[in-house]
Amino acid sequence: MRFRLEEEGGEQICRAEFKPGPTHVGYSEMLHGGILYSLLDDVMANWSFLQGLRAHTARCEIRYRDAVPMGVGLKLEGRLLRRRGRMMEMEGKAFRDDNGALAATARARFMSAGAPRHDSSSTA
């Protein structure tokens, strides 16, 4: 997957696309829920990575909203909701690319792992 930051309405959103293959199948030819969880965790984590920050998942909760049949791609979004000290509260969303339906949402807390990974010229 290729993650990218896009500005929208004054906020930075991490976006990516994913198309499940045969190794991602769960029951009845649907995307396995654990794969969907991992995708949302990744898009939220990459928000901080692309900002030049090192952070790790401290807690994550997912809500599954719509099954994703095999072969249907996903559009993923991750964004920062708020930051307090080293703790970042993030939100992730996965949308089906065939009909735009919200497949799952996640809320997570990420703990900053210290100094930014870029040199001192970074604005992160």
Short mmCIF file of C-alpha atoms in Angstrom, two decimals:
data_model
loop_
_atom_site.label_atom_id
_atom_site.label_comp_id
_atom_site.label_asym_id
_atom_site.label_seq_id
_atom_site.Cartn_x
_atom_site.Cartn_y
_atom_site.Cartn_z
CA MET A 1 0.00 0.00 0.00
CA ARG A 2 1.06 3.55 -0.62
CA PHE A 3 0.14 6.01 2.14
CA ARG A 4 -0.09 9.72 1.45
CA LEU A 5 -1.05 12.86 3.36
CA GLU A 6 -3.67 15.14 1.85
CA GLU A 7 -4.91 18.42 3.23
CA GLU A 8 -8.67 18.82 3.44
CA GLY A 9 -10.48 21.61 5.25
CA GLY A 10 -7.32 22.62 7.11
CA GLU A 11 -6.52 19.13 8.41
CA GLN A 12 -4.05 16.48 7.28
CA ILE A 13 -5.62 13.14 6.32
CA CYS A 14 -3.64 9.98 5.61
CA ARG A 15 -5.14 8.04 2.70
CA ALA A 16 -4.51 4.71 0.99
CA GLU A 17 -6.30 2.14 -1.14
CA PHE A 18 -6.37 -1.64 -0.70
CA LYS A 19 -7.77 -4.44 -2.85
CA PRO A 20 -8.12 -7.76 -0.96
CA GLY A 21 -6.88 -10.94 -2.55
CA PRO A 22 -7.43 -14.67 -1.89
CA THR A 23 -5.14 -14.67 1.17
CA HIS A 24 -7.37 -12.09 2.92
CA VAL A 25 -10.58 -14.14 2.88
CA GLY A 26 -12.66 -14.76 6.00
CA TYR A 27 -16.05 -16.47 5.96
CA SER A 28 -18.31 -16.69 2.89
CA GLU A 29 -15.80 -14.99 0.57
CA MET A 30 -15.73 -11.83 2.72
CA LEU A 31 -12.68 -9.86 3.85
CA HIS A 32 -11.39 -11.18 7.19
CA GLY A 33 -12.10 -8.74 10.04
CA GLY A 34 -8.54 -8.98 11.36
CA ILE A 35 -7.22 -7.76 8.02
CA LEU A 36 -9.61 -4.81 8.12
CA TYR A 37 -8.46 -4.00 11.67
CA SER A 38 -4.81 -4.08 10.52
CA LEU A 39 -5.57 -1.78 7.58
CA LEU A 40 -7.19 0.81 9.84
CA ASP A 41 -4.36 0.57 12.38
CA ASP A 42 -1.86 1.11 9.55
CA VAL A 43 -3.57 4.15 8.06
CA MET A 44 -3.76 5.79 11.51
CA ALA A 45 -0.14 4.91 12.34
CA ASN A 46 1.06 6.23 8.99
CA TRP A 47 -0.54 9.60 9.68
CA SER A 48 2.06 10.15 12.41
CA PHE A 49 4.87 8.49 10.41
CA LEU A 50 4.27 10.84 7.45
CA GLN A 51 4.31 13.78 9.89
CA GLY A 52 7.81 12.71 10.93
CA LEU A 53 6.69 11.25 14.27
CA ARG A 54 7.35 7.83 15.75
CA ALA A 55 4.29 6.44 17.52
CA HIS A 56 2.88 3.07 18.56
CA THR A 57 -0.67 1.86 19.07
CA ALA A 58 -1.59 1.97 22.76
CA ARG A 59 -5.27 1.11 22.36
CA CYS A 60 -7.64 0.59 19.46
CA GLU A 61 -11.36 -0.10 19.10
CA ILE A 62 -13.02 -1.00 15.81
CA ARG A 63 -16.64 -1.01 14.75
CA TYR A 64 -17.55 -3.15 11.74
CA ARG A 65 -20.41 -1.63 9.76
CA ASP A 66 -20.61 -3.42 6.38
CA ALA A 67 -19.17 -6.68 5.05
CA VAL A 68 -16.57 -6.38 2.28
CA PRO A 69 -16.83 -9.07 -0.42
CA MET A 70 -13.59 -10.37 -1.90
CA GLY A 71 -12.54 -8.33 -4.91
CA VAL A 72 -14.07 -5.10 -3.58
CA GLY A 73 -11.44 -2.47 -2.89
CA LEU A 74 -11.26 -0.14 0.09
CA LYS A 75 -10.46 3.53 0.48
CA LEU A 76 -8.81 4.17 3.85
CA GLU A 77 -8.53 7.39 5.85
CA GLY A 78 -6.69 8.19 9.08
CA ARG A 79 -6.74 11.49 10.97
CA LEU A 80 -5.70 13.06 14.23
CA LEU A 81 -8.60 13.98 16.50
CA ARG A 82 -6.60 15.48 19.38
CA ARG A 83 -3.19 15.41 20.96
CA ARG A 84 -2.29 15.65 24.64
CA GLY A 85 1.38 15.43 25.45
CA ARG A 86 2.71 12.16 24.03
CA MET A 87 -0.80 10.72 23.48
CA MET A 88 -2.53 11.11 20.10
CA GLU A 89 -6.17 10.18 19.63
CA MET A 90 -6.76 9.01 16.06
CA GLU A 91 -9.69 7.99 13.88
CA GLY A 92 -9.66 5.60 10.94
CA LYS A 93 -12.33 4.89 8.33
CA ALA A 94 -12.63 2.28 5.59
CA PHE A 95 -15.03 2.83 2.68
CA ARG A 96 -16.02 0.28 0.04
CA ASP A 97 -14.97 1.52 -3.38
CA ASP A 98 -17.89 -0.15 -5.19
CA ASN A 99 -20.68 1.75 -3.43
CA GLY A 100 -18.97 4.18 -1.02
CA ALA A 101 -20.45 2.45 2.05
CA LEU A 102 -18.61 2.83 5.35
CA ALA A 103 -17.21 -0.65 6.03
CA ALA A 104 -15.59 0.06 9.42
CA THR A 105 -14.45 2.81 11.76
CA ALA A 106 -11.72 2.74 14.38
CA ARG A 107 -10.70 4.97 17.27
CA ALA A 108 -7.22 4.58 18.66
CA ARG A 109 -4.69 6.12 20.99
CA PHE A 110 -1.10 6.24 19.85
CA MET A 111 1.82 6.93 22.15
CA SER A 112 4.61 9.07 20.76
CA ALA A 113 7.89 7.18 20.96
CA GLY A 114 10.07 10.23 21.44
CA ALA A 115 11.85 12.56 19.09
CA PRO A 116 10.73 13.04 15.49
CA ARG A 117 12.43 10.71 13.03
CA HIS A 118 13.43 13.63 10.74
CA ASP A 119 16.26 16.11 11.29
CA SER A 120 15.76 19.41 13.11
CA SER A 121 14.49 21.12 9.93
CA SER A 122 11.25 19.12 10.17
CA THR A 123 8.09 21.06 10.98
CA ALA A 124 6.42 18.05 12.62
#
